[in-house]
Amino acid sequence: MNEVLLRMEGIQKSFPGVQALNNVKFEIHKGEVHALLGENGAGKSTLMKILAGVYIKDAGDIHFLGQPVEIHNPRAAQGLGIGIIHQELNLMQHLTAAQNVFIGREPKKWFGTVLDEKKLNAETQKLFDMLKLQLDPRVRVMDLVVAKQQMIEIVKALSHDSKLLIMDEPTAALNDAEIEELFRIIRHLKEQGVGIVYISHRMDEIKKIADRVTVMRDGTYIDTVRAADVELEQIITMMVGRQLDEMVRPEAKIASDQVLLEVRNLNRGRAIKNVSFQVRKGEILGFAGLMGAGRTEVARAVFGADPFETGEIFVAGQKVTIQQPQDAVKHGIGYLSEDRKRFGLAIGMDVETNVVLATLSRFCGFFGIVKTKGTRETADDFVTRLSIKTPSISQQVKFLSGGNQQKVIIAKWLCRNSEILIFDEPTRGIDVGAKFEIYKLLTRLAEEGKTVVMISSELPEVVRLCHRVLVMCEGRITGELAGNDITQENIMKLATARETVNT
Amino acid sequence: MSQTATKLVVERSPVFGASATQKLLAFASLVAMLIIFSLASPNFFQTQNMISIMLSTAVAGVLGIGVTFVIITGGIDLSIGTLMTFCAVISGVFITFWGLPWPLGVAAALATGALIGMLNGVLVAKLKIPSFIATLGMMLIAKGLSLVISGTKPIYFNDTEDYNLIATGSLIDLSGWVPDLVIPNAVLIFFAVALVSSFLLNKTVLGRYTFALGSNEEAVRLSGVNVDRWKIAIYGLAGAIVGIAGVIISSRLNSAQPAIGQGYELDAIAAAVIGGVSLSGGEGTILGTVIGAFIMSVLINGLRILSVPQEWQITVTGLIVIFAVYADILRRRKSV
């Protein structure tokens, strides 16, 4: 089983403004389960999408079974025997299991004019039997639970006679029993000599299933080690990298004891499970966790952007009813979405308009005529206070840098007299210099008595900025860290603390 | 043994899938309407009136079947109304202007429909123009060209009596058994189109990709399927079906009327939607659309027999469309 199945060397890939992969190498043997690890944005998915023909590499070599290959599209990857199970399931919900498995290669009869549904179902049943799956080929995908859908993706990839199977976070939505089922299938495939690239954030799984581990960080290759020879702590340190320069954490002491926002027993399906927390005036509370842990869902539910099933929200000790964003805004809650361009800004309009957009009625005179003097002065004031770099307040925000756009949104909410500001990934897509500006601003807002809730996937900034950190995993809060306990290692441990009870 | 006992058996396919409820609901409404109108007026449930309902359903029904394919892919086709007229005009040009035999005119109408439909497909698939806009443009182009080619005047088929018989003649004359039971060919063509389309949608690769595209286009692309080519084919098929509607209407009127057509697309889309075709794609049946088309024409016919003014007939139709879609949304919300 030591025959090399695939070797990638010197892989480069950049997207506009970002070097996603820099001189990355990767190797996998036949019959090997090779875990690919790294933080969000380390470049794992990008590397695998290159392998699957979804992205085209800028430079580098790929050898498959000893032969140099170029993979220009998904079809080419399929032809080589490379199957990928995407992180976001790529199934057609309205079609049946069998129809999904054989999409693009439907068996036909009557001289290729009519679909042979019988053969389609029989062939799929054969594949199901091979993997000992209890599934009906004729069931519609939308009627299946996510775990079963995942199995269909696997069957689909295998039906192409795959020699290499890439699984991008296959267990993200599975419970323990389902994960066992998946592992059983993986071991079965291993015996057949299929190479498996296994991407996961769940450290406990790596030891169980992987033969070797390759770690990536910031688009670069770090190291490849044997899973048996290495402690989990070591892997985490490799993923997180050198300890970032000791950054000054804000004073642990907070000026006020007044709890400004409290959430009790918030629930919504699988996304939010019994989440409770408090934030005090002048505090920066961090929400850490992996992608899909439920942080954004909690924020959106508190803000009224999504409904929740049960739970109570208190603002300054008073129970409030928040059913839609305008309720939240009325109670002084502002939400700064992770997707600024889509949800935060009127991108084609100028700075002035954006700053006063949520407060326009305050500047309205008779017949709804906007008092431009007032709006201009307000906008000017905020540009100075937040040091927004813009040639003038009549500049369209789309020409501002990411950091300055973020400041414009902050100005908008401050203008609205928001006391509680929820930031969702406030520094995403912002360059390093501007990030520090945002950090300073957040710290200052807290010092001025605003309540700040910050969701961030960038551990260094959580460690640096927050007074207190709540870590989420699979919709639950798995732990709370404060003061010197806020370290990247501690956060990572909590973020991967999976539910152990069989559900 | 216990394993096989727990085996999940759910016998459902896109043919009788989630939209079955909507179809059942639609069918029940149709029956209810027939009963109510029959009780309300003795003139309603007469053989002749039933045939007149079927005849008036034929054109909108065929158009609805065409647009059903496009809607299931997650698109929309607004050009079908005026394209139908354009096809009729082309048929008139072949038969009346050039004096060619009428089958050639019919072939030309169908080919024109298919061609323009494929052009719609190219605009949507290759140029990435949203189908709403692409087909809105095509609607105006077809309307304009119809007027230009015909010189804004109707083209009559007075010299070719056979052409008129395509729709108004009858291959099935049962008046020997039941008085007045003469089913016009237009209705037979409508049913034939429905049967063939249902076959295409459920039994062929084209139909499979029609559902697949509407369900998750990106997934189809990642599976290595040539998405653009199939989209063009589906829009082309819809166009060809519209061509058939063009032949039916010009044959019935014994003329190609260049000024009509606009508005038919909305009736057709309404029929599809009432019949459970989901505007977000991935769901729908031909039978549903046919029932939807019948609901619309039974409603209009019944209200007319009850001497409800035309302006109110239109208003009620609008209400029915909104109600049908709302019922569909309610059903979806429950099933999630």
mmCIF file of C-alpha atoms in Angstrom, chain A residues 23-361:
data_model
loop_
_atom_site.group_PDB
_atom_site.id
_atom_site.type_symbol
_atom_site.label_atom_id
_atom_site.label_comp_id
_atom_site.label_asym_id
_atom_site.label_seq_id
_atom_site.Cartn_x
_atom_site.Cartn_y
_atom_site.Cartn_z
ATOM 1 C CA ASN A 23 4.135 26.688 -2.990
ATOM 2 C CA VAL A 24 1.989 23.966 -1.462
ATOM 3 C CA LYS A 25 2.826 20.285 -1.707
ATOM 4 C CA PHE A 26 0.764 17.256 -0.885
ATOM 5 C CA GLU A 27 1.140 13.514 -1.305
ATOM 6 C CA ILE A 28 -1.113 10.523 -0.735
ATOM 7 C CA HIS A 29 -0.643 6.769 -1.097
ATOM 8 C CA LYS A 30 -3.043 4.134 -2.280
ATOM 9 C CA GLY A 31 -5.263 2.938 0.514
ATOM 10 C CA GLU A 32 -4.264 5.805 2.751
ATOM 11 C CA VAL A 33 -6.497 8.118 4.729
ATOM 12 C CA HIS A 34 -4.663 11.412 4.736
ATOM 13 C CA ALA A 35 -6.019 14.190 6.913
ATOM 14 C CA LEU A 36 -5.599 17.748 5.693
ATOM 15 C CA LEU A 37 -5.766 20.208 8.545
ATOM 16 C CA GLY A 38 -5.671 23.938 9.024
ATOM 17 C CA GLU A 39 -7.690 26.842 10.305
ATOM 18 C CA ASN A 40 -10.466 28.466 8.324
ATOM 19 C CA GLY A 41 -8.905 30.100 5.292
ATOM 20 C CA ALA A 42 -5.699 28.054 5.453
ATOM 21 C CA GLY A 43 -6.285 26.948 1.863
ATOM 22 C CA LYS A 44 -7.377 23.324 2.315
ATOM 23 C CA SER A 45 -10.559 23.624 0.308
ATOM 24 C CA THR A 46 -8.831 25.643 -2.399
ATOM 25 C CA LEU A 47 -6.179 22.960 -2.809
ATOM 26 C CA MET A 48 -8.794 20.234 -3.097
ATOM 27 C CA LYS A 49 -10.920 22.218 -5.527
ATOM 28 C CA ILE A 50 -7.870 22.459 -7.775
ATOM 29 C CA LEU A 51 -7.636 18.693 -7.621
ATOM 30 C CA ALA A 52 -11.312 18.344 -8.485
ATOM 31 C CA GLY A 53 -11.101 20.719 -11.442
ATOM 32 C CA VAL A 54 -13.291 23.395 -9.857
ATOM 33 C CA TYR A 55 -10.388 25.876 -9.751
ATOM 34 C CA ILE A 56 -7.427 26.011 -12.149
ATOM 35 C CA LYS A 57 -4.005 26.303 -10.498
ATOM 36 C CA ASP A 58 -1.720 29.212 -11.430
ATOM 37 C CA ALA A 59 1.438 27.101 -11.216
ATOM 38 C CA GLY A 60 2.705 23.754 -9.951
ATOM 39 C CA ASP A 61 2.698 20.085 -10.903
ATOM 40 C CA ILE A 62 0.220 17.315 -10.274
ATOM 41 C CA HIS A 63 1.223 13.683 -10.712
ATOM 42 C CA PHE A 64 -1.478 11.035 -10.608
ATOM 43 C CA LEU A 65 -0.318 7.398 -10.531
ATOM 44 C CA GLY A 66 3.079 8.605 -11.651
ATOM 45 C CA GLN A 67 1.799 10.505 -14.670
ATOM 46 C CA PRO A 68 1.809 14.312 -14.900
ATOM 47 C CA VAL A 69 -1.781 15.504 -15.335
ATOM 48 C CA GLU A 70 -3.624 18.752 -15.968
ATOM 49 C CA ILE A 71 -7.138 19.026 -14.536
ATOM 50 C CA HIS A 72 -9.097 21.701 -16.331
ATOM 51 C CA ASN A 73 -12.665 20.879 -15.344
ATOM 52 C CA PRO A 74 -14.733 18.561 -13.142
ATOM 53 C CA ARG A 75 -15.116 16.108 -15.988
ATOM 54 C CA ALA A 76 -11.346 15.702 -16.331
ATOM 55 C CA ALA A 77 -11.074 14.969 -12.606
ATOM 56 C CA GLN A 78 -13.839 12.374 -12.878
ATOM 57 C CA GLY A 79 -12.068 10.818 -15.841
ATOM 58 C CA LEU A 80 -8.899 10.355 -13.770
ATOM 59 C CA GLY A 81 -10.866 8.817 -10.926
ATOM 60 C CA ILE A 82 -10.800 11.758 -8.546
ATOM 61 C CA GLY A 83 -14.074 12.243 -6.697
ATOM 62 C CA ILE A 84 -14.870 15.095 -4.348
ATOM 63 C CA ILE A 85 -17.566 15.401 -1.766
ATOM 64 C CA HIS A 86 -18.027 19.087 -1.360
ATOM 65 C CA GLN A 87 -18.416 20.787 1.960
ATOM 66 C CA GLU A 88 -21.754 22.163 0.895
ATOM 67 C CA LEU A 89 -23.692 19.192 -0.403
ATOM 68 C CA ASN A 90 -24.109 19.322 -4.136
ATOM 69 C CA LEU A 91 -27.242 17.319 -4.666
ATOM 70 C CA MET A 92 -30.433 17.928 -6.553
ATOM 71 C CA GLN A 93 -33.014 17.896 -3.797
ATOM 72 C CA HIS A 94 -35.968 17.255 -6.100
ATOM 73 C CA LEU A 95 -34.469 14.167 -7.701
ATOM 74 C CA THR A 96 -34.245 10.667 -6.261
ATOM 75 C CA ALA A 97 -31.112 9.130 -4.792
ATOM 76 C CA ALA A 98 -30.484 7.051 -7.898
ATOM 77 C CA GLN A 99 -31.121 9.978 -10.232
ATOM 78 C CA ASN A 100 -28.535 11.975 -8.301
ATOM 79 C CA VAL A 101 -25.935 9.241 -8.341
ATOM 80 C CA PHE A 102 -26.128 8.805 -12.109
ATOM 81 C CA ILE A 103 -26.664 12.396 -13.148
ATOM 82 C CA GLY A 104 -24.956 12.931 -16.483
ATOM 83 C CA ARG A 105 -24.557 9.177 -17.096
ATOM 84 C CA GLU A 106 -28.140 7.946 -17.067
ATOM 85 C CA PRO A 107 -28.636 4.434 -18.446
ATOM 86 C CA LYS A 108 -30.903 4.521 -21.509
ATOM 87 C CA LYS A 109 -32.963 2.127 -23.577
ATOM 88 C CA TRP A 110 -34.792 2.177 -26.914
ATOM 89 C CA PHE A 111 -31.673 3.244 -28.817
ATOM 90 C CA GLY A 112 -30.711 5.849 -26.259
ATOM 91 C CA THR A 113 -33.943 7.807 -26.357
ATOM 92 C CA VAL A 114 -35.610 6.838 -23.126
ATOM 93 C CA LEU A 115 -34.274 6.675 -19.584
ATOM 94 C CA ASP A 116 -33.951 3.190 -18.190
ATOM 95 C CA GLU A 117 -35.260 3.887 -14.715
ATOM 96 C CA LYS A 118 -35.221 0.222 -13.771
ATOM 97 C CA LYS A 119 -31.560 -0.213 -14.561
ATOM 98 C CA LEU A 120 -30.791 3.117 -12.893
ATOM 99 C CA ASN A 121 -32.332 1.960 -9.648
ATOM 100 C CA ALA A 122 -30.795 -1.502 -9.885
ATOM 101 C CA GLU A 123 -27.295 -0.121 -10.468
ATOM 102 C CA THR A 124 -27.678 2.256 -7.554
ATOM 103 C CA GLN A 125 -28.987 -0.542 -5.362
ATOM 104 C CA LYS A 126 -25.861 -2.506 -6.235
ATOM 105 C CA LEU A 127 -23.672 0.355 -5.069
ATOM 106 C CA PHE A 128 -25.723 0.714 -1.895
ATOM 107 C CA ASP A 129 -25.390 -3.014 -1.237
ATOM 108 C CA MET A 130 -21.660 -2.863 -1.792
ATOM 109 C CA LEU A 131 -21.383 -0.283 0.970
ATOM 110 C CA LYS A 132 -24.071 -2.048 3.023
ATOM 111 C CA LEU A 133 -26.247 1.046 3.015
ATOM 112 C CA GLN A 134 -29.896 0.755 4.002
ATOM 113 C CA LEU A 135 -31.309 3.136 1.443
ATOM 114 C CA ASP A 136 -33.955 3.070 -1.240
ATOM 115 C CA PRO A 137 -32.643 4.354 -4.582
ATOM 116 C CA ARG A 138 -36.097 5.757 -5.367
ATOM 117 C CA VAL A 139 -36.386 8.038 -2.367
ATOM 118 C CA ARG A 140 -36.248 11.760 -3.020
ATOM 119 C CA VAL A 141 -33.121 13.409 -1.651
ATOM 120 C CA MET A 142 -35.095 16.164 0.047
ATOM 121 C CA ASP A 143 -36.844 13.539 2.162
ATOM 122 C CA LEU A 144 -33.551 12.271 3.572
ATOM 123 C CA VAL A 145 -31.636 13.505 6.602
ATOM 124 C CA VAL A 146 -28.313 15.207 5.922
ATOM 125 C CA ALA A 147 -26.305 12.137 6.908
ATOM 126 C CA LYS A 148 -28.012 9.999 4.285
ATOM 127 C CA GLN A 149 -27.535 12.744 1.729
ATOM 128 C CA GLN A 150 -23.848 12.623 2.567
ATOM 129 C CA MET A 151 -23.819 8.894 1.877
ATOM 130 C CA ILE A 152 -25.398 9.552 -1.503
ATOM 131 C CA GLU A 153 -22.609 12.003 -2.306
ATOM 132 C CA ILE A 154 -20.108 9.297 -1.417
ATOM 133 C CA VAL A 155 -21.888 6.708 -3.541
ATOM 134 C CA LYS A 156 -21.999 9.206 -6.396
ATOM 135 C CA ALA A 157 -18.262 9.844 -6.164
ATOM 136 C CA LEU A 158 -17.570 6.089 -5.970
ATOM 137 C CA SER A 159 -19.769 5.278 -8.918
ATOM 138 C CA HIS A 160 -17.208 7.073 -11.065
ATOM 139 C CA ASP A 161 -14.791 4.321 -10.075
ATOM 140 C CA SER A 162 -12.835 6.794 -7.968
ATOM 141 C CA LYS A 163 -9.281 5.969 -6.992
ATOM 142 C CA LEU A 164 -9.017 9.114 -4.907
ATOM 143 C CA LEU A 165 -11.851 10.445 -2.816
ATOM 144 C CA ILE A 166 -11.764 13.894 -1.273
ATOM 145 C CA MET A 167 -14.036 14.452 1.704
ATOM 146 C CA ASP A 168 -14.339 18.088 2.718
ATOM 147 C CA GLU A 169 -15.649 18.163 6.289
ATOM 148 C CA PRO A 170 -17.852 15.115 5.791
ATOM 149 C CA THR A 171 -18.851 14.909 9.440
ATOM 150 C CA ALA A 172 -19.838 18.547 9.891
ATOM 151 C CA ALA A 173 -23.511 17.660 10.019
ATOM 152 C CA LEU A 174 -23.393 14.089 11.319
ATOM 153 C CA ASN A 175 -24.042 12.669 14.757
ATOM 154 C CA ASP A 176 -21.855 10.037 16.373
ATOM 155 C CA ALA A 177 -23.674 6.988 15.052
ATOM 156 C CA GLU A 178 -23.637 8.443 11.567
ATOM 157 C CA ILE A 179 -19.934 9.221 11.850
ATOM 158 C CA GLU A 180 -19.290 5.586 12.798
ATOM 159 C CA GLU A 181 -21.190 4.541 9.678
ATOM 160 C CA LEU A 182 -19.044 6.884 7.611
ATOM 161 C CA PHE A 183 -15.848 5.519 9.162
ATOM 162 C CA ARG A 184 -16.982 2.000 8.390
ATOM 163 C CA ILE A 185 -17.324 2.974 4.756
ATOM 164 C CA ILE A 186 -13.973 4.741 4.759
ATOM 165 C CA ARG A 187 -12.253 1.627 6.117
ATOM 166 C CA HIS A 188 -14.007 -0.467 3.508
ATOM 167 C CA LEU A 189 -12.726 1.843 0.752
ATOM 168 C CA LYS A 190 -9.247 1.797 2.233
ATOM 169 C CA GLU A 191 -9.143 -1.965 1.834
ATOM 170 C CA GLN A 192 -9.993 -1.530 -1.828
ATOM 171 C CA GLY A 193 -6.936 0.706 -2.226
ATOM 172 C CA VAL A 194 -8.837 3.966 -2.553
ATOM 173 C CA GLY A 195 -6.889 6.991 -1.300
ATOM 174 C CA ILE A 196 -8.910 9.338 0.871
ATOM 175 C CA VAL A 197 -8.174 12.966 1.613
ATOM 176 C CA TYR A 198 -9.978 13.793 4.795
ATOM 177 C CA ILE A 199 -10.555 17.427 5.705
ATOM 178 C CA SER A 200 -11.943 18.007 9.158
ATOM 179 C CA HIS A 201 -11.825 20.383 12.053
ATOM 180 C CA ARG A 202 -12.527 17.635 14.518
ATOM 181 C CA MET A 203 -9.302 16.639 16.176
ATOM 182 C CA ASP A 204 -10.749 13.570 17.855
ATOM 183 C CA GLU A 205 -11.567 12.061 14.469
ATOM 184 C CA ILE A 206 -8.077 12.454 13.109
ATOM 185 C CA LYS A 207 -6.526 9.986 15.519
ATOM 186 C CA LYS A 208 -9.298 7.521 14.833
ATOM 187 C CA ILE A 209 -9.245 7.428 11.077
ATOM 188 C CA ALA A 210 -6.151 9.082 9.577
ATOM 189 C CA ASP A 211 -2.840 7.469 8.701
ATOM 190 C CA ARG A 212 -0.978 10.690 8.049
ATOM 191 C CA VAL A 213 -1.684 14.356 8.647
ATOM 192 C CA THR A 214 -0.684 17.351 6.554
ATOM 193 C CA VAL A 215 -1.053 20.766 8.147
ATOM 194 C CA MET A 216 -1.546 23.996 6.205
ATOM 195 C CA ARG A 217 -1.560 27.546 7.435
ATOM 196 C CA ASP A 218 -2.223 30.808 5.598
ATOM 197 C CA GLY A 219 -2.008 29.116 2.215
ATOM 198 C CA THR A 220 1.349 27.477 2.880
ATOM 199 C CA TYR A 221 2.464 23.902 3.578
ATOM 200 C CA ILE A 222 3.633 23.396 7.165
ATOM 201 C CA ASP A 223 4.393 19.726 7.671
ATOM 202 C CA THR A 224 3.304 16.132 7.151
ATOM 203 C CA VAL A 225 3.409 13.733 10.100
ATOM 204 C CA ARG A 226 2.223 10.243 10.965
ATOM 205 C CA ALA A 227 -1.013 10.494 12.906
ATOM 206 C CA ALA A 228 0.117 7.817 15.366
ATOM 207 C CA ASP A 229 3.331 9.635 16.263
ATOM 208 C CA VAL A 230 1.913 12.991 17.203
ATOM 209 C CA GLU A 231 -0.114 14.481 20.026
ATOM 210 C CA LEU A 232 -3.200 16.509 19.242
ATOM 211 C CA GLU A 233 -1.714 19.489 21.064
ATOM 212 C CA GLN A 234 1.202 19.447 18.671
ATOM 213 C CA ILE A 235 -1.105 19.458 15.661
ATOM 214 C CA ILE A 236 -3.077 22.365 17.064
ATOM 215 C CA THR A 237 0.120 24.341 17.647
ATOM 216 C CA MET A 238 1.124 23.640 14.045
ATOM 217 C CA MET A 239 -2.237 24.861 12.803
ATOM 218 C CA VAL A 240 -2.301 27.990 14.900
ATOM 219 C CA GLY A 241 1.350 28.812 14.293
ATOM 220 C CA ARG A 242 3.787 30.755 16.389
ATOM 221 C CA GLN A 243 2.355 32.494 19.380
ATOM 222 C CA LEU A 244 1.454 35.887 18.099
ATOM 223 C CA ASP A 245 3.347 38.718 19.700
ATOM 224 C CA GLU A 246 1.908 39.200 23.110
ATOM 225 C CA MET A 247 -0.777 41.701 22.520
ATOM 226 C CA VAL A 248 -2.099 43.872 25.256
ATOM 227 C CA ARG A 249 -5.497 42.648 26.280
ATOM 228 C CA PRO A 250 -7.911 45.283 27.526
ATOM 229 C CA GLU A 251 -8.128 45.665 31.275
ATOM 230 C CA ALA A 252 -9.981 42.710 32.699
ATOM 231 C CA LYS A 253 -11.825 45.091 34.966
ATOM 232 C CA ILE A 254 -14.851 46.593 33.327
ATOM 233 C CA ALA A 255 -16.140 49.950 34.410
ATOM 234 C CA SER A 256 -19.697 48.847 34.950
ATOM 235 C CA ASP A 257 -21.449 45.810 36.336
ATOM 236 C CA GLN A 258 -24.641 46.653 34.557
ATOM 237 C CA VAL A 259 -25.794 43.824 32.337
ATOM 238 C CA LEU A 260 -27.020 45.443 29.164
ATOM 239 C CA LEU A 261 -27.928 42.444 27.053
ATOM 240 C CA GLU A 262 -28.971 39.066 28.302
ATOM 241 C CA VAL A 263 -30.095 36.076 26.283
ATOM 242 C CA ARG A 264 -31.693 33.102 27.992
ATOM 243 C CA ASN A 265 -32.141 29.616 26.547
ATOM 244 C CA LEU A 266 -32.223 30.534 22.899
ATOM 245 C CA ASN A 267 -33.148 27.587 20.663
ATOM 246 C CA ARG A 268 -33.650 26.932 17.005
ATOM 247 C CA GLY A 269 -33.487 23.400 15.614
ATOM 248 C CA ARG A 270 -29.972 22.104 15.140
ATOM 249 C CA ALA A 271 -28.513 25.555 14.614
ATOM 250 C CA ILE A 272 -28.955 27.044 18.093
ATOM 251 C CA LYS A 273 -29.125 24.805 21.137
ATOM 252 C CA ASN A 274 -29.951 26.374 24.465
ATOM 253 C CA VAL A 275 -27.703 29.392 24.186
ATOM 254 C CA SER A 276 -27.597 31.782 27.160
ATOM 255 C CA PHE A 277 -25.217 34.661 27.803
ATOM 256 C CA GLN A 278 -24.875 38.111 29.330
ATOM 257 C CA VAL A 279 -22.933 41.139 28.182
ATOM 258 C CA ARG A 280 -22.158 44.104 30.399
ATOM 259 C CA LYS A 281 -21.891 47.743 29.544
ATOM 260 C CA GLY A 282 -18.416 48.547 28.275
ATOM 261 C CA GLU A 283 -17.517 44.947 27.664
ATOM 262 C CA ILE A 284 -16.232 43.246 24.545
ATOM 263 C CA LEU A 285 -17.621 39.726 24.412
ATOM 264 C CA GLY A 286 -16.162 37.436 21.787
ATOM 265 C CA PHE A 287 -17.935 34.554 20.067
ATOM 266 C CA ALA A 288 -15.402 32.052 18.788
ATOM 267 C CA GLY A 289 -15.887 28.767 17.003
ATOM 268 C CA LEU A 290 -15.543 27.116 13.644
ATOM 269 C CA MET A 291 -17.528 27.994 10.604
ATOM 270 C CA GLY A 292 -21.082 26.780 11.011
ATOM 271 C CA ALA A 293 -20.842 26.569 14.798
ATOM 272 C CA GLY A 294 -23.944 28.730 15.095
ATOM 273 C CA ARG A 295 -22.441 32.090 16.049
ATOM 274 C CA THR A 296 -23.933 34.084 13.190
ATOM 275 C CA GLU A 297 -27.241 32.296 13.734
ATOM 276 C CA VAL A 298 -27.336 33.456 17.347
ATOM 277 C CA ALA A 299 -26.501 37.027 16.359
ATOM 278 C CA ARG A 300 -29.148 37.101 13.653
ATOM 279 C CA ALA A 301 -31.745 35.613 15.986
ATOM 280 C CA VAL A 302 -31.009 38.194 18.689
ATOM 281 C CA PHE A 303 -31.214 40.926 16.082
ATOM 282 C CA GLY A 304 -34.561 39.629 14.832
ATOM 283 C CA ALA A 305 -33.277 38.819 11.359
ATOM 284 C CA ASP A 306 -34.168 35.130 11.786
ATOM 285 C CA PRO A 307 -36.891 33.624 13.938
ATOM 286 C CA PHE A 308 -36.087 31.486 16.959
ATOM 287 C CA GLU A 309 -38.198 28.798 18.594
ATOM 288 C CA THR A 310 -37.772 29.482 22.285
ATOM 289 C CA GLY A 311 -35.758 31.887 24.340
ATOM 290 C CA GLU A 312 -35.874 35.257 26.032
ATOM 291 C CA ILE A 313 -33.980 38.453 25.404
ATOM 292 C CA PHE A 314 -33.451 41.155 28.021
ATOM 293 C CA VAL A 315 -32.106 44.624 27.280
ATOM 294 C CA ALA A 316 -30.964 46.578 30.346
ATOM 295 C CA GLY A 317 -32.925 44.202 32.568
ATOM 296 C CA GLN A 318 -36.195 44.568 30.681
ATOM 297 C CA LYS A 319 -37.624 41.622 28.787
ATOM 298 C CA VAL A 320 -38.079 42.615 25.169
ATOM 299 C CA THR A 321 -39.848 41.093 22.212
ATOM 300 C CA ILE A 322 -37.726 41.041 19.100
ATOM 301 C CA GLN A 323 -39.413 39.627 16.042
ATOM 302 C CA GLN A 324 -37.823 41.678 13.325
ATOM 303 C CA PRO A 325 -34.740 43.868 12.966
ATOM 304 C CA GLN A 326 -36.672 47.078 13.564
ATOM 305 C CA ASP A 327 -37.590 45.822 17.059
ATOM 306 C CA ALA A 328 -33.911 45.247 17.810
ATOM 307 C CA VAL A 329 -32.937 48.640 16.470
ATOM 308 C CA LYS A 330 -35.594 50.268 18.630
ATOM 309 C CA HIS A 331 -33.964 48.670 21.668
ATOM 310 C CA GLY A 332 -30.566 50.006 20.692
ATOM 311 C CA ILE A 333 -29.091 46.882 19.130
ATOM 312 C CA GLY A 334 -27.033 47.225 15.973
ATOM 313 C CA TYR A 335 -25.832 44.296 13.845
ATOM 314 C CA LEU A 336 -22.891 44.631 11.494
ATOM 315 C CA SER A 337 -23.149 41.749 9.065
ATOM 316 C CA GLU A 338 -20.190 39.719 7.883
ATOM 317 C CA ASP A 339 -21.175 40.528 4.326
ATOM 318 C CA ARG A 340 -20.855 44.299 4.290
ATOM 319 C CA LYS A 341 -21.641 44.791 0.655
ATOM 320 C CA ARG A 342 -24.838 42.797 0.691
ATOM 321 C CA PHE A 343 -26.350 43.729 4.014
ATOM 322 C CA GLY A 344 -24.522 46.694 5.485
ATOM 323 C CA LEU A 345 -24.107 49.400 2.898
ATOM 324 C CA ALA A 346 -25.906 51.135 0.093
ATOM 325 C CA ILE A 347 -22.760 50.583 -1.914
ATOM 326 C CA GLY A 348 -23.459 52.982 -4.763
ATOM 327 C CA MET A 349 -24.414 55.893 -2.505
ATOM 328 C CA ASP A 350 -22.173 58.396 -0.800
ATOM 329 C CA VAL A 351 -20.725 58.397 2.700
ATOM 330 C CA GLU A 352 -23.177 61.008 3.946
ATOM 331 C CA THR A 353 -26.245 59.066 2.865
ATOM 332 C CA ASN A 354 -24.942 55.837 4.345
ATOM 333 C CA VAL A 355 -24.164 57.403 7.708
ATOM 334 C CA VAL A 356 -27.653 58.879 8.135
ATOM 335 C CA LEU A 357 -29.537 56.115 6.299
ATOM 336 C CA ALA A 358 -30.920 54.465 9.424
ATOM 337 C CA THR A 359 -31.761 57.802 11.017
ATOM 338 C CA LEU A 360 -33.214 59.683 8.104
ATOM 339 C CA SER A 361 -36.491 60.502 9.790
#
